[in-house]
């Protein structure tokens, strides 16, 4: 067991390569760690750049997109004539299916008090197409905004929607500030 | 003076108006008279940072354990259970992301873009398996890599491949690696992640195409063991090269090989070096001449490859979204309207100057020109050196593992009748 093999030329070449690779790896490690971030970054889309093209609904690697419409209630006007809920050509302001803009009926319209209505989004139904976002932005306050839901997002190394986004709205943000809402000051009621 | 004042006043007024837009909405939030409670906005937080670090700990822990199982315990069964563990943890629980194979693109991008903030975990997942390989061989491939693990389960009826087939197919990962580096170094895309065949299975959620490719690879894997690892994996190239000089690699026999031939067909990956038949010796000077010939044409192959690569730089660059947009704009400028793509409409609505886009796109195309030369040259070098290495015959008397391509899966160990010597 203890018979020492002769240290031949091949061994020498191997050791030199080994040392070289070890040094190289250390070099890369040190160089990169310096500019690395300690925390974690996640994908998020910037609603101020978003053009509601509808690709979020189709480009995500998940069968149902991780992008969902989020309702910023603080910005909502609680309108009866809601541009995000109703089709533009609607005559009667009610919850009839033919009046709804959302293709999956994911928005629930609830009477609060005259003349205000609350709009709530059922996350399970939302496909992230952004039709309501477009309507709300055009006629209302823009309180409906598309955001990546981090409970669903699998945080791909390269976001497939980011590639398909024509407005270049996707970027990596710090995990501690994982949501980007437009026109909304955090903590303000 | 008066003019200045008016400008100042004008800007002040304008800014007040801008502020107004933010402060007041078209339809201000009503003050409710009833006791209406506003629902809470749903913003679920992402997976905690602590868990990300835990992944690194799990990687180091499982790598240490499997290395110990392979080199000290020489236990195939142990490796199998580690395979199951990593399939469950790194595969189905972590959904195949983050993985070492994809991390090579993050590292490349970080090397080329100083302002890209690479996550520490990505660096760890890139470096740690390489370090382990440098000392103990490809124990990472044996059962820690989730992509390898899922294929290893499907190695049921492995058929031996002709060695020339293995060599030719073995060149594909070099092309894949080259392209992956080119596209991440130009900030275009992470193609390894985009075409990851098994990630959809880990997520139970993918497009039909993804499931189909994964399923086909697994089916092929029943007969041709680990097709992705052997003939596609770009990270495997790095591990292969590093493993060749590894310090303590798994050996088939724990002691002296007795050339009993029992292990001959045990490796499903064709990674066992057979003893050289003694009879078919060629004349030495013919072999030397052949080697010298292949070695000397390598520089020509490098230049030829580089030139060919540079010819295709525009096609390669068209994958880049910015270059693609610039191209579309150029074409749409030539022959007016018809159908205008969404990208063009969106770009025009942002009001960014077109010339700026053209300059940026031209800079990227230039990068691809250089990249094309380097990629082609690299492939030429690989072809040349492969040819040269094929012309060398190493004389062996024992059955040994091919340190480069051996995954240290320890299948051969059970076939060896030699018992470890007890001190």
Short mmCIF file of N, CA and C in Angstrom, two decimals, chain B residues 236-320:
data_model
loop_
_atom_site.label_atom_id
_atom_site.label_comp_id
_atom_site.label_asym_id
_atom_site.label_seq_id
_atom_site.Cartn_x
_atom_site.Cartn_y
_atom_site.Cartn_z
N UNK B 236 -20.40 20.48 -18.47
CA UNK B 236 -19.67 19.22 -18.45
C UNK B 236 -18.31 19.33 -19.11
N UNK B 237 -18.19 20.22 -20.10
CA UNK B 237 -16.89 20.43 -20.76
C UNK B 237 -15.87 20.92 -19.74
N UNK B 238 -16.30 21.92 -18.96
CA UNK B 238 -15.38 22.48 -17.96
C UNK B 238 -15.02 21.41 -16.94
N UNK B 239 -16.04 20.66 -16.48
CA UNK B 239 -15.78 19.61 -15.49
C UNK B 239 -14.86 18.54 -16.08
N UNK B 240 -15.10 18.20 -17.34
CA UNK B 240 -14.28 17.20 -18.03
C UNK B 240 -12.80 17.62 -18.02
N UNK B 241 -12.55 18.87 -18.44
CA UNK B 241 -11.17 19.34 -18.53
C UNK B 241 -10.52 19.38 -17.16
N UNK B 242 -11.29 19.84 -16.15
CA UNK B 242 -10.73 19.94 -14.81
C UNK B 242 -10.49 18.55 -14.22
N UNK B 243 -11.44 17.64 -14.50
CA UNK B 243 -11.36 16.30 -13.91
C UNK B 243 -10.14 15.53 -14.42
N UNK B 244 -9.68 15.88 -15.64
CA UNK B 244 -8.53 15.15 -16.19
C UNK B 244 -7.30 15.25 -15.31
N UNK B 245 -7.18 16.35 -14.58
CA UNK B 245 -6.02 16.51 -13.70
C UNK B 245 -6.42 16.35 -12.24
N UNK B 246 -7.59 15.73 -11.98
CA UNK B 246 -8.06 15.63 -10.60
C UNK B 246 -7.10 14.78 -9.77
N UNK B 247 -7.04 15.11 -8.49
CA UNK B 247 -6.03 14.52 -7.62
C UNK B 247 -6.41 13.10 -7.19
N UNK B 248 -7.60 12.92 -6.61
CA UNK B 248 -8.01 11.59 -6.17
C UNK B 248 -9.25 11.17 -6.93
N UNK B 249 -9.06 10.57 -8.07
CA UNK B 249 -10.23 10.16 -8.86
C UNK B 249 -10.60 8.74 -8.47
N UNK B 250 -11.89 8.42 -8.63
CA UNK B 250 -12.35 7.06 -8.37
C UNK B 250 -11.60 6.09 -9.27
N UNK B 251 -11.15 4.95 -8.70
CA UNK B 251 -10.55 3.91 -9.53
C UNK B 251 -11.45 2.69 -9.50
N UNK B 252 -11.42 1.91 -10.59
CA UNK B 252 -12.32 0.76 -10.65
C UNK B 252 -11.92 -0.26 -9.59
N UNK B 253 -10.67 -0.63 -9.58
CA UNK B 253 -10.20 -1.60 -8.60
C UNK B 253 -9.64 -0.86 -7.39
N UNK B 254 -9.99 -1.31 -6.20
CA UNK B 254 -9.46 -0.64 -5.01
C UNK B 254 -7.97 -0.93 -4.82
N UNK B 255 -7.50 -2.00 -5.42
CA UNK B 255 -6.08 -2.30 -5.34
C UNK B 255 -5.49 -2.43 -6.73
N UNK B 256 -4.77 -3.51 -6.96
CA UNK B 256 -4.16 -3.72 -8.28
C UNK B 256 -5.18 -4.41 -9.18
N UNK B 257 -5.33 -3.87 -10.40
CA UNK B 257 -6.25 -4.47 -11.38
C UNK B 257 -5.74 -5.84 -11.79
N UNK B 258 -6.64 -6.83 -11.79
CA UNK B 258 -6.19 -8.17 -12.16
C UNK B 258 -6.61 -8.54 -13.60
N UNK B 259 -7.11 -7.55 -14.32
CA UNK B 259 -7.49 -7.71 -15.73
C UNK B 259 -8.44 -8.89 -15.94
N UNK B 260 -9.43 -8.97 -15.10
CA UNK B 260 -10.39 -10.08 -15.20
C UNK B 260 -11.48 -9.79 -16.22
N UNK B 261 -11.57 -8.58 -16.72
CA UNK B 261 -12.52 -8.14 -17.75
C UNK B 261 -13.97 -8.08 -17.25
N UNK B 262 -14.17 -8.23 -15.94
CA UNK B 262 -15.56 -8.22 -15.45
C UNK B 262 -16.21 -6.84 -15.58
N UNK B 263 -15.41 -5.80 -15.45
CA UNK B 263 -15.98 -4.45 -15.50
C UNK B 263 -16.15 -3.93 -16.92
N UNK B 264 -15.64 -4.72 -17.89
CA UNK B 264 -15.54 -4.22 -19.27
C UNK B 264 -16.83 -3.56 -19.78
N UNK B 265 -17.98 -4.21 -19.52
CA UNK B 265 -19.24 -3.67 -20.04
C UNK B 265 -20.07 -2.98 -18.96
N UNK B 266 -19.44 -2.68 -17.82
CA UNK B 266 -20.24 -2.15 -16.72
C UNK B 266 -20.55 -0.67 -16.89
N UNK B 267 -19.75 0.04 -17.66
CA UNK B 267 -19.96 1.49 -17.75
C UNK B 267 -20.93 1.82 -18.86
N UNK B 268 -22.08 2.44 -18.52
CA UNK B 268 -23.04 2.79 -19.57
C UNK B 268 -22.60 4.01 -20.38
N UNK B 269 -21.54 4.68 -19.91
CA UNK B 269 -21.13 5.93 -20.58
C UNK B 269 -19.87 5.75 -21.42
N UNK B 270 -19.38 4.52 -21.51
CA UNK B 270 -18.16 4.28 -22.29
C UNK B 270 -16.97 5.03 -21.75
N UNK B 271 -16.87 5.10 -20.42
CA UNK B 271 -15.80 5.90 -19.82
C UNK B 271 -14.72 5.02 -19.19
N UNK B 272 -14.64 3.74 -19.63
CA UNK B 272 -13.58 2.88 -19.10
C UNK B 272 -12.50 2.72 -20.17
N UNK B 273 -11.28 3.00 -19.78
CA UNK B 273 -10.15 2.79 -20.70
C UNK B 273 -9.76 1.33 -20.67
N UNK B 274 -9.85 0.69 -21.84
CA UNK B 274 -9.48 -0.73 -21.92
C UNK B 274 -7.96 -0.85 -22.07
N UNK B 275 -7.42 -1.98 -21.66
CA UNK B 275 -6.00 -2.21 -21.92
C UNK B 275 -5.76 -2.24 -23.43
N UNK B 276 -4.62 -1.73 -23.85
CA UNK B 276 -4.34 -1.69 -25.28
C UNK B 276 -3.97 -3.08 -25.77
N UNK B 277 -4.61 -3.54 -26.86
CA UNK B 277 -4.18 -4.84 -27.41
C UNK B 277 -2.71 -4.74 -27.82
N UNK B 278 -1.94 -5.75 -27.47
CA UNK B 278 -0.49 -5.65 -27.69
C UNK B 278 -0.09 -5.88 -29.13
N UNK B 279 -0.95 -6.54 -29.89
CA UNK B 279 -0.51 -6.98 -31.22
C UNK B 279 -0.51 -5.87 -32.28
N UNK B 280 -1.53 -4.99 -32.26
CA UNK B 280 -1.65 -4.11 -33.42
C UNK B 280 -0.75 -2.87 -33.35
N UNK B 281 0.47 -3.07 -32.92
CA UNK B 281 1.38 -1.94 -32.85
C UNK B 281 1.74 -1.43 -34.24
N UNK B 282 1.59 -0.12 -34.40
CA UNK B 282 2.04 0.46 -35.65
C UNK B 282 3.49 0.87 -35.48
N UNK B 283 4.10 1.17 -36.60
CA UNK B 283 5.48 1.64 -36.48
C UNK B 283 5.47 3.02 -35.84
N UNK B 284 6.43 3.24 -34.99
CA UNK B 284 6.45 4.46 -34.20
C UNK B 284 6.53 5.70 -35.08
N UNK B 285 7.38 5.65 -36.10
CA UNK B 285 7.56 6.88 -36.87
C UNK B 285 6.32 7.25 -37.67
N UNK B 286 5.51 6.25 -38.05
CA UNK B 286 4.25 6.56 -38.75
C UNK B 286 3.31 7.31 -37.81
N UNK B 287 3.24 6.83 -36.56
CA UNK B 287 2.37 7.47 -35.58
C UNK B 287 2.81 8.89 -35.29
N UNK B 288 4.11 9.06 -35.12
CA UNK B 288 4.63 10.39 -34.83
C UNK B 288 4.31 11.34 -35.97
N UNK B 289 4.51 10.84 -37.21
CA UNK B 289 4.23 11.68 -38.38
C UNK B 289 2.77 12.10 -38.41
N UNK B 290 1.87 11.12 -38.12
CA UNK B 290 0.45 11.41 -38.17
C UNK B 290 0.08 12.45 -37.11
N UNK B 291 0.64 12.25 -35.91
CA UNK B 291 0.37 13.20 -34.84
C UNK B 291 0.86 14.60 -35.22
N UNK B 292 2.07 14.64 -35.75
CA UNK B 292 2.65 15.93 -36.12
C UNK B 292 1.80 16.61 -37.18
N UNK B 293 1.28 15.81 -38.13
CA UNK B 293 0.45 16.38 -39.18
C UNK B 293 -0.80 17.04 -38.59
N UNK B 294 -1.51 16.29 -37.74
CA UNK B 294 -2.73 16.85 -37.15
C UNK B 294 -2.44 18.05 -36.27
N UNK B 295 -1.31 17.96 -35.54
CA UNK B 295 -0.95 19.05 -34.66
C UNK B 295 -0.65 20.31 -35.48
N UNK B 296 0.02 20.12 -36.61
CA UNK B 296 0.43 21.28 -37.41
C UNK B 296 -0.74 21.90 -38.18
N UNK B 297 -1.74 21.08 -38.53
CA UNK B 297 -2.87 21.72 -39.25
C UNK B 297 -3.82 22.43 -38.29
N UNK B 298 -3.63 22.23 -36.97
CA UNK B 298 -4.51 22.88 -35.99
C UNK B 298 -4.55 24.41 -36.16
N UNK B 299 -3.40 25.08 -36.29
CA UNK B 299 -3.46 26.53 -36.49
C UNK B 299 -4.29 26.93 -37.70
N UNK B 300 -4.19 26.13 -38.77
CA UNK B 300 -4.99 26.45 -39.96
C UNK B 300 -6.48 26.27 -39.67
N UNK B 301 -6.79 25.21 -38.91
CA UNK B 301 -8.19 24.99 -38.52
C UNK B 301 -8.71 26.15 -37.69
N UNK B 302 -7.82 26.68 -36.80
CA UNK B 302 -8.23 27.81 -35.96
C UNK B 302 -8.57 29.01 -36.84
N UNK B 303 -7.69 29.32 -37.78
CA UNK B 303 -7.93 30.48 -38.64
C UNK B 303 -9.16 30.25 -39.51
N UNK B 304 -9.25 29.06 -40.07
CA UNK B 304 -10.40 28.74 -40.91
C UNK B 304 -11.71 28.85 -40.12
N UNK B 305 -11.69 28.27 -38.90
CA UNK B 305 -12.88 28.33 -38.04
C UNK B 305 -13.23 29.77 -37.70
N UNK B 306 -12.23 30.54 -37.33
CA UNK B 306 -12.45 31.94 -36.98
C UNK B 306 -13.05 32.72 -38.13
N UNK B 307 -12.50 32.50 -39.32
CA UNK B 307 -13.00 33.20 -40.51
C UNK B 307 -14.45 32.82 -40.77
N UNK B 308 -14.71 31.50 -40.69
CA UNK B 308 -16.09 31.04 -40.91
C UNK B 308 -17.02 31.66 -39.87
N UNK B 309 -16.59 31.65 -38.61
CA UNK B 309 -17.41 32.21 -37.53
C UNK B 309 -17.72 33.68 -37.79
N UNK B 310 -16.70 34.42 -38.25
CA UNK B 310 -16.90 35.85 -38.48
C UNK B 310 -17.85 36.09 -39.64
N UNK B 311 -17.90 35.15 -40.61
CA UNK B 311 -18.84 35.29 -41.74
C UNK B 311 -20.29 35.28 -41.24
N UNK B 312 -20.50 34.54 -40.14
CA UNK B 312 -21.87 34.36 -39.66
C UNK B 312 -22.24 35.33 -38.54
N UNK B 313 -21.38 36.36 -38.33
CA UNK B 313 -21.62 37.17 -37.13
C UNK B 313 -22.95 37.91 -37.19
N UNK B 314 -23.40 38.27 -38.39
CA UNK B 314 -24.67 39.01 -38.47
C UNK B 314 -25.85 38.10 -38.14
N UNK B 315 -25.76 36.85 -38.58
CA UNK B 315 -26.83 35.91 -38.25
C UNK B 315 -26.85 35.65 -36.75
N UNK B 316 -25.65 35.52 -36.16
CA UNK B 316 -25.57 35.29 -34.72
C UNK B 316 -26.12 36.49 -33.97
N UNK B 317 -25.81 37.69 -34.47
CA UNK B 317 -26.21 38.90 -33.76
C UNK B 317 -27.70 39.15 -33.82
N UNK B 318 -28.38 38.56 -34.82
CA UNK B 318 -29.80 38.85 -34.99
C UNK B 318 -30.66 38.28 -33.87
N UNK B 319 -30.04 37.45 -33.01
CA UNK B 319 -30.77 36.95 -31.85
C UNK B 319 -30.95 38.07 -30.81
N UNK B 320 -29.99 39.00 -30.81
CA UNK B 320 -30.04 40.10 -29.85
C UNK B 320 -31.26 40.98 -30.13
#
